[in-house]
Amino acid sequence: MTVLTDADLYLRGAETLLASREEYARGATGASVQRSPGVAAAVFPSEPEHAFYNNALLERDLATADRADAIDAMEAAYAVAGITRFAAWAYESDEPLRADLERRGYTLAEWTRARGMALNDIRLPRPEIELGPTDWFEYLRLLGVPPGFPAGADPAAFHVLVARVAGENVATAMAFDRGSDCGIYNVTTLECAEDAVTGFASTSEPVCGAGLRRRT
């Protein structure tokens, strides 16, 4: 069995994330994931996706000139599409890249955490959680996104789980497969049920990922 380093997991996870954005883009008006040296920009010019998916992933540890070129390419991609507000994702330890972005007027909006592991390494018992039908539209409702979001996405390209408490749907998660990698996104719990499904929403995401794959 191949042993993956943290760097390997990061790169695999980044490619799976971008592949999921490309899948969303196939069903959204005028959308695309534009890849340039050092950056991949998800460009969604139309609603309802416009409010959520305009973000770019910058490669880490680039040389000075390459960082500048990557940021220029990112800004050009959004300018051509008429998009004035977007997010630039930079690795937290890449201080030179963060400094370059700050010099251009970007400000910190939020921290996004990612983690990765081999599903074969899971040693925790699966949480005792009641699961409901894997319904795409119920998944969207629990996320709290606008109707028709994402407009033309193919539900068959994704795997969803819905968790229940006392017969009510209260939590959800979505997985996307790229080759042997599985990205788990949008793990969401309604505030009224956070204590009841903590195992689903926070401590056992990898276990839920395995469940997502088993049920589909």
PDB file of C-alpha atoms in Angstrom:
ATOM      1  CA  MET A   1       0.000   0.000   0.000  1.00  0.00           C
ATOM      2  CA  THR A   2       1.303   3.452  -0.928  1.00  0.00           C
ATOM      3  CA  VAL A   3       1.912   5.675   2.092  1.00  0.00           C
ATOM      4  CA  LEU A   4       0.749   9.206   1.424  1.00  0.00           C
ATOM      5  CA  THR A   5       2.573  12.156   2.953  1.00  0.00           C
ATOM      6  CA  ASP A   6       0.786  15.279   4.155  1.00  0.00           C
ATOM      7  CA  ALA A   7       1.904  16.995   0.946  1.00  0.00           C
ATOM      8  CA  ASP A   8       0.448  14.143  -1.127  1.00  0.00           C
ATOM      9  CA  LEU A   9      -2.875  14.382   0.690  1.00  0.00           C
ATOM     10  CA  TYR A  10      -2.977  18.143   0.200  1.00  0.00           C
ATOM     11  CA  LEU A  11      -2.355  17.894  -3.547  1.00  0.00           C
ATOM     12  CA  ARG A  12      -4.881  15.072  -3.986  1.00  0.00           C
ATOM     13  CA  GLY A  13      -7.457  16.976  -1.975  1.00  0.00           C
ATOM     14  CA  ALA A  14      -6.881  20.153  -3.972  1.00  0.00           C
ATOM     15  CA  GLU A  15      -7.352  18.338  -7.273  1.00  0.00           C
ATOM     16  CA  THR A  16     -10.526  16.670  -6.018  1.00  0.00           C
ATOM     17  CA  LEU A  17     -11.877  20.030  -4.875  1.00  0.00           C
ATOM     18  CA  LEU A  18     -11.193  21.553  -8.287  1.00  0.00           C
ATOM     19  CA  ALA A  19     -12.774  18.560 -10.024  1.00  0.00           C
ATOM     20  CA  SER A  20     -15.926  19.061  -7.932  1.00  0.00           C
ATOM     21  CA  ARG A  21     -16.010  22.716  -9.012  1.00  0.00           C
ATOM     22  CA  GLU A  22     -15.646  21.633 -12.634  1.00  0.00           C
ATOM     23  CA  GLU A  23     -18.628  19.331 -12.170  1.00  0.00           C
ATOM     24  CA  TYR A  24     -20.685  22.211 -10.763  1.00  0.00           C
ATOM     25  CA  ALA A  25     -19.549  24.428 -13.642  1.00  0.00           C
ATOM     26  CA  ARG A  26     -20.903  21.978 -16.238  1.00  0.00           C
ATOM     27  CA  GLY A  27     -24.406  22.804 -15.084  1.00  0.00           C
ATOM     28  CA  ALA A  28     -24.040  26.545 -14.464  1.00  0.00           C
ATOM     29  CA  THR A  29     -24.519  29.283 -17.048  1.00  0.00           C
ATOM     30  CA  GLY A  30     -21.194  30.578 -18.380  1.00  0.00           C
ATOM     31  CA  ALA A  31     -19.194  28.934 -15.589  1.00  0.00           C
ATOM     32  CA  SER A  32     -15.749  27.360 -15.836  1.00  0.00           C
ATOM     33  CA  VAL A  33     -12.651  26.467 -13.862  1.00  0.00           C
ATOM     34  CA  GLN A  34      -9.776  28.316 -15.489  1.00  0.00           C
ATOM     35  CA  ARG A  35      -6.355  26.819 -14.851  1.00  0.00           C
ATOM     36  CA  SER A  36      -3.222  28.925 -15.290  1.00  0.00           C
ATOM     37  CA  PRO A  37       0.318  28.325 -14.007  1.00  0.00           C
ATOM     38  CA  GLY A  38       0.121  28.601 -10.236  1.00  0.00           C
ATOM     39  CA  VAL A  39      -3.632  29.097  -9.908  1.00  0.00           C
ATOM     40  CA  ALA A  40      -7.045  27.620 -10.697  1.00  0.00           C
ATOM     41  CA  ALA A  41      -9.966  30.047 -10.674  1.00  0.00           C
ATOM     42  CA  ALA A  42     -13.568  28.900 -10.407  1.00  0.00           C
ATOM     43  CA  VAL A  43     -15.517  31.481 -12.401  1.00  0.00           C
ATOM     44  CA  PHE A  44     -19.307  31.555 -11.916  1.00  0.00           C
ATOM     45  CA  PRO A  45     -20.746  34.738 -13.452  1.00  0.00           C
ATOM     46  CA  SER A  46     -24.442  33.917 -12.988  1.00  0.00           C
ATOM     47  CA  GLU A  47     -26.732  33.443  -9.999  1.00  0.00           C
ATOM     48  CA  PRO A  48     -27.385  31.502  -7.908  1.00  0.00           C
ATOM     49  CA  GLU A  49     -23.838  30.057  -8.021  1.00  0.00           C
ATOM     50  CA  HIS A  50     -22.240  33.513  -8.308  1.00  0.00           C
ATOM     51  CA  ALA A  51     -22.674  34.169  -4.590  1.00  0.00           C
ATOM     52  CA  PHE A  52     -20.900  30.969  -3.521  1.00  0.00           C
ATOM     53  CA  TYR A  53     -18.339  29.596  -5.951  1.00  0.00           C
ATOM     54  CA  ASN A  54     -16.162  32.456  -7.166  1.00  0.00           C
ATOM     55  CA  ASN A  55     -12.923  31.462  -5.511  1.00  0.00           C
ATOM     56  CA  ALA A  56      -9.428  30.689  -6.706  1.00  0.00           C
ATOM     57  CA  LEU A  57      -6.895  28.221  -5.326  1.00  0.00           C
ATOM     58  CA  LEU A  58      -3.319  29.469  -5.506  1.00  0.00           C
ATOM     59  CA  GLU A  59      -0.433  27.019  -5.452  1.00  0.00           C
ATOM     60  CA  ARG A  60       1.855  27.299  -2.473  1.00  0.00           C
ATOM     61  CA  ASP A  61       5.596  28.000  -2.302  1.00  0.00           C
ATOM     62  CA  LEU A  62       5.858  29.667  -5.700  1.00  0.00           C
ATOM     63  CA  ALA A  63       8.821  31.853  -6.639  1.00  0.00           C
ATOM     64  CA  THR A  64       8.329  35.626  -6.505  1.00  0.00           C
ATOM     65  CA  ALA A  65       7.724  36.110 -10.232  1.00  0.00           C
ATOM     66  CA  ASP A  66       5.469  33.049 -10.411  1.00  0.00           C
ATOM     67  CA  ARG A  67       3.337  34.356  -7.542  1.00  0.00           C
ATOM     68  CA  ALA A  68       2.841  37.651  -9.339  1.00  0.00           C
ATOM     69  CA  ASP A  69       1.921  35.907 -12.581  1.00  0.00           C
ATOM     70  CA  ALA A  70      -0.546  33.627 -10.786  1.00  0.00           C
ATOM     71  CA  ILE A  71      -2.287  36.523  -9.039  1.00  0.00           C
ATOM     72  CA  ASP A  72      -2.408  38.476 -12.315  1.00  0.00           C
ATOM     73  CA  ALA A  73      -3.983  35.471 -14.072  1.00  0.00           C
ATOM     74  CA  MET A  74      -6.552  35.086 -11.278  1.00  0.00           C
ATOM     75  CA  GLU A  75      -7.548  38.738 -11.408  1.00  0.00           C
ATOM     76  CA  ALA A  76      -7.750  38.690 -15.210  1.00  0.00           C
ATOM     77  CA  ALA A  77     -10.052  35.651 -15.187  1.00  0.00           C
ATOM     78  CA  TYR A  78     -12.549  37.406 -12.940  1.00  0.00           C
ATOM     79  CA  ALA A  79     -12.218  40.782 -14.660  1.00  0.00           C
ATOM     80  CA  VAL A  80     -13.078  39.282 -18.061  1.00  0.00           C
ATOM     81  CA  ALA A  81     -16.193  37.699 -16.523  1.00  0.00           C
ATOM     82  CA  GLY A  82     -17.222  40.986 -14.894  1.00  0.00           C
ATOM     83  CA  ILE A  83     -16.830  39.547 -11.389  1.00  0.00           C
ATOM     84  CA  THR A  84     -15.646  42.095  -8.837  1.00  0.00           C
ATOM     85  CA  ARG A  85     -15.840  40.040  -5.640  1.00  0.00           C
ATOM     86  CA  PHE A  86     -14.113  36.683  -5.227  1.00  0.00           C
ATOM     87  CA  ALA A  87     -11.972  34.758  -2.772  1.00  0.00           C
ATOM     88  CA  ALA A  88      -8.286  33.906  -3.166  1.00  0.00           C
ATOM     89  CA  TRP A  89      -7.307  30.810  -1.197  1.00  0.00           C
ATOM     90  CA  ALA A  90      -3.730  30.822   0.068  1.00  0.00           C
ATOM     91  CA  TYR A  91      -2.056  28.179   2.216  1.00  0.00           C
ATOM     92  CA  GLU A  92      -1.708  29.569   5.734  1.00  0.00           C
ATOM     93  CA  SER A  93       2.047  28.870   6.007  1.00  0.00           C
ATOM     94  CA  ASP A  94       2.789  30.545   2.661  1.00  0.00           C
ATOM     95  CA  GLU A  95       3.658  33.930   4.145  1.00  0.00           C
ATOM     96  CA  PRO A  96       5.166  35.397   0.934  1.00  0.00           C
ATOM     97  CA  LEU A  97       1.940  34.696  -0.990  1.00  0.00           C
ATOM     98  CA  ARG A  98      -0.215  36.086   1.788  1.00  0.00           C
ATOM     99  CA  ALA A  99       1.961  39.210   1.889  1.00  0.00           C
ATOM    100  CA  ASP A 100       1.651  39.659  -1.885  1.00  0.00           C
ATOM    101  CA  LEU A 101      -2.133  39.436  -1.639  1.00  0.00           C
ATOM    102  CA  GLU A 102      -2.251  41.923   1.228  1.00  0.00           C
ATOM    103  CA  ARG A 103      -0.131  44.385  -0.751  1.00  0.00           C
ATOM    104  CA  ARG A 104      -2.743  44.218  -3.500  1.00  0.00           C
ATOM    105  CA  GLY A 105      -5.508  45.091  -1.074  1.00  0.00           C
ATOM    106  CA  TYR A 106      -6.872  41.643  -0.198  1.00  0.00           C
ATOM    107  CA  THR A 107      -8.043  41.163   3.388  1.00  0.00           C
ATOM    108  CA  LEU A 108      -8.530  38.020   5.460  1.00  0.00           C
ATOM    109  CA  ALA A 109     -12.170  36.946   5.416  1.00  0.00           C
ATOM    110  CA  GLU A 110     -12.070  33.432   6.885  1.00  0.00           C
ATOM    111  CA  TRP A 111      -9.949  30.359   7.575  1.00  0.00           C
ATOM    112  CA  THR A 112     -10.842  27.179   5.727  1.00  0.00           C
ATOM    113  CA  ARG A 113      -9.554  23.933   7.208  1.00  0.00           C
ATOM    114  CA  ALA A 114      -8.983  20.746   5.249  1.00  0.00           C
ATOM    115  CA  ARG A 115      -7.874  17.340   6.468  1.00  0.00           C
ATOM    116  CA  GLY A 116      -7.176  14.062   4.786  1.00  0.00           C
ATOM    117  CA  MET A 117      -6.638  10.421   5.645  1.00  0.00           C
ATOM    118  CA  ALA A 118      -6.899   6.972   4.109  1.00  0.00           C
ATOM    119  CA  LEU A 119     -10.344   5.507   4.792  1.00  0.00           C
ATOM    120  CA  ASN A 120      -8.634   2.183   5.509  1.00  0.00           C
ATOM    121  CA  ASP A 121      -6.999   3.874   8.510  1.00  0.00           C
ATOM    122  CA  ILE A 122     -10.301   4.557  10.251  1.00  0.00           C
ATOM    123  CA  ARG A 123     -10.310   2.964  13.697  1.00  0.00           C
ATOM    124  CA  LEU A 124     -13.375   4.636  15.181  1.00  0.00           C
ATOM    125  CA  PRO A 125     -16.680   2.788  15.357  1.00  0.00           C
ATOM    126  CA  ARG A 126     -19.334   4.240  13.105  1.00  0.00           C
ATOM    127  CA  PRO A 127     -21.577   6.652  15.027  1.00  0.00           C
ATOM    128  CA  GLU A 128     -25.078   5.466  15.860  1.00  0.00           C
ATOM    129  CA  ILE A 129     -27.006   7.907  13.699  1.00  0.00           C
ATOM    130  CA  GLU A 130     -30.338   7.436  11.993  1.00  0.00           C
ATOM    131  CA  LEU A 131     -29.951   8.035   8.264  1.00  0.00           C
ATOM    132  CA  GLY A 132     -32.705   9.227   5.994  1.00  0.00           C
ATOM    133  CA  PRO A 133     -33.167   8.771   2.237  1.00  0.00           C
ATOM    134  CA  THR A 134     -30.342  10.169   0.104  1.00  0.00           C
ATOM    135  CA  ASP A 135     -32.420  12.922  -1.458  1.00  0.00           C
ATOM    136  CA  TRP A 136     -30.593  15.657  -3.405  1.00  0.00           C
ATOM    137  CA  PHE A 137     -33.250  18.325  -2.874  1.00  0.00           C
ATOM    138  CA  GLU A 138     -33.425  17.638   0.859  1.00  0.00           C
ATOM    139  CA  TYR A 139     -29.636  17.991   0.953  1.00  0.00           C
ATOM    140  CA  LEU A 140     -29.960  21.434  -0.663  1.00  0.00           C
ATOM    141  CA  ARG A 141     -32.709  22.437   1.775  1.00  0.00           C
ATOM    142  CA  LEU A 142     -30.599  21.527   4.771  1.00  0.00           C
ATOM    143  CA  LEU A 143     -27.696  23.564   3.364  1.00  0.00           C
ATOM    144  CA  GLY A 144     -29.991  26.581   3.257  1.00  0.00           C
ATOM    145  CA  VAL A 145     -29.066  27.535  -0.312  1.00  0.00           C
ATOM    146  CA  PRO A 146     -31.393  29.325  -2.758  1.00  0.00           C
ATOM    147  CA  PRO A 147     -33.927  27.307  -4.778  1.00  0.00           C
ATOM    148  CA  GLY A 148     -32.454  25.843  -7.926  1.00  0.00           C
ATOM    149  CA  PHE A 149     -28.905  25.791  -6.557  1.00  0.00           C
ATOM    150  CA  PRO A 150     -26.742  24.626  -8.165  1.00  0.00           C
ATOM    151  CA  ALA A 151     -28.844  25.190 -11.243  1.00  0.00           C
ATOM    152  CA  GLY A 152     -27.793  22.394 -13.571  1.00  0.00           C
ATOM    153  CA  ALA A 153     -25.603  20.118 -11.471  1.00  0.00           C
ATOM    154  CA  ASP A 154     -25.969  16.403 -12.077  1.00  0.00           C
ATOM    155  CA  PRO A 155     -26.961  14.853  -8.720  1.00  0.00           C
ATOM    156  CA  ALA A 156     -25.623  11.493  -9.928  1.00  0.00           C
ATOM    157  CA  ALA A 157     -22.087  12.926  -9.825  1.00  0.00           C
ATOM    158  CA  PHE A 158     -22.301  13.375  -6.045  1.00  0.00           C
ATOM    159  CA  HIS A 159     -23.142  11.212  -3.020  1.00  0.00           C
ATOM    160  CA  VAL A 160     -25.213  12.656  -0.193  1.00  0.00           C
ATOM    161  CA  LEU A 161     -26.193  11.551   3.293  1.00  0.00           C
ATOM    162  CA  VAL A 162     -29.012  12.916   5.421  1.00  0.00           C
ATOM    163  CA  ALA A 163     -29.090  12.324   9.191  1.00  0.00           C
ATOM    164  CA  ARG A 164     -32.262  12.310  11.249  1.00  0.00           C
ATOM    165  CA  VAL A 165     -33.267  12.888  14.868  1.00  0.00           C
ATOM    166  CA  ALA A 166     -36.717  11.845  16.051  1.00  0.00           C
ATOM    167  CA  GLY A 167     -37.822  11.358  12.474  1.00  0.00           C
ATOM    168  CA  GLU A 168     -36.724  14.826  11.331  1.00  0.00           C
ATOM    169  CA  ASN A 169     -33.909  15.497   8.854  1.00  0.00           C
ATOM    170  CA  VAL A 170     -31.343  17.660  10.638  1.00  0.00           C
ATOM    171  CA  ALA A 171     -27.896  17.141   9.076  1.00  0.00           C
ATOM    172  CA  THR A 172     -26.295  16.428   5.739  1.00  0.00           C
ATOM    173  CA  ALA A 173     -23.003  15.888   3.923  1.00  0.00           C
ATOM    174  CA  MET A 174     -21.872  15.443   0.347  1.00  0.00           C
ATOM    175  CA  ALA A 175     -19.002  13.456  -1.185  1.00  0.00           C
ATOM    176  CA  PHE A 176     -17.384  13.652  -4.597  1.00  0.00           C
ATOM    177  CA  ASP A 177     -15.091  10.968  -6.003  1.00  0.00           C
ATOM    178  CA  ARG A 178     -12.093  11.596  -8.233  1.00  0.00           C
ATOM    179  CA  GLY A 179     -10.313   8.364  -9.010  1.00  0.00           C
ATOM    180  CA  SER A 180      -9.391   6.781  -5.691  1.00  0.00           C
ATOM    181  CA  ASP A 181      -9.824  10.046  -3.782  1.00  0.00           C
ATOM    182  CA  CYS A 182     -13.037  11.071  -2.021  1.00  0.00           C
ATOM    183  CA  GLY A 183     -13.709  14.664  -1.062  1.00  0.00           C
ATOM    184  CA  ILE A 184     -16.263  15.294   1.691  1.00  0.00           C
ATOM    185  CA  TYR A 185     -17.909  18.725   1.627  1.00  0.00           C
ATOM    186  CA  ASN A 186     -20.748  20.749   3.108  1.00  0.00           C
ATOM    187  CA  VAL A 187     -21.019  18.826   6.374  1.00  0.00           C
ATOM    188  CA  THR A 188     -23.918  20.768   7.849  1.00  0.00           C
ATOM    189  CA  THR A 189     -26.081  20.398  10.953  1.00  0.00           C
ATOM    190  CA  LEU A 190     -29.132  22.456  11.847  1.00  0.00           C
ATOM    191  CA  GLU A 191     -28.442  24.438  15.014  1.00  0.00           C
ATOM    192  CA  CYS A 192     -31.340  22.827  16.870  1.00  0.00           C
ATOM    193  CA  ALA A 193     -29.736  19.376  16.546  1.00  0.00           C
ATOM    194  CA  GLU A 194     -26.003  20.013  16.936  1.00  0.00           C
ATOM    195  CA  ASP A 195     -25.683  18.118  20.210  1.00  0.00           C
ATOM    196  CA  ALA A 196     -27.659  15.142  18.961  1.00  0.00           C
ATOM    197  CA  VAL A 197     -25.581  14.537  15.810  1.00  0.00           C
ATOM    198  CA  THR A 198     -22.150  15.702  16.872  1.00  0.00           C
ATOM    199  CA  GLY A 199     -20.717  12.403  15.668  1.00  0.00           C
ATOM    200  CA  PHE A 200     -22.014  13.148  12.206  1.00  0.00           C
ATOM    201  CA  ALA A 201     -21.087  16.787  11.926  1.00  0.00           C
ATOM    202  CA  SER A 202     -17.735  17.142  13.648  1.00  0.00           C
ATOM    203  CA  THR A 203     -15.883  14.210  15.171  1.00  0.00           C
ATOM    204  CA  SER A 204     -16.538  11.505  12.595  1.00  0.00           C
ATOM    205  CA  GLU A 205     -16.435  13.088   9.149  1.00  0.00           C
ATOM    206  CA  PRO A 206     -14.114  10.367   7.803  1.00  0.00           C
ATOM    207  CA  VAL A 207     -16.497   7.700   9.049  1.00  0.00           C
ATOM    208  CA  CYS A 208     -19.349   9.470   7.311  1.00  0.00           C
ATOM    209  CA  GLY A 209     -17.253   9.593   4.180  1.00  0.00           C
ATOM    210  CA  ALA A 210     -16.924   5.845   4.251  1.00  0.00           C
ATOM    211  CA  GLY A 211     -20.668   5.608   4.760  1.00  0.00           C
ATOM    212  CA  LEU A 212     -21.343   7.885   1.839  1.00  0.00           C
ATOM    213  CA  ARG A 213     -19.350   5.606  -0.415  1.00  0.00           C
ATOM    214  CA  ARG A 214     -20.899   2.370   0.939  1.00  0.00           C
ATOM    215  CA  ARG A 215     -24.476   3.574   0.416  1.00  0.00           C
ATOM    216  CA  THR A 216     -24.037   4.498  -3.252  1.00  0.00           C
TER     217      THR A 216
END
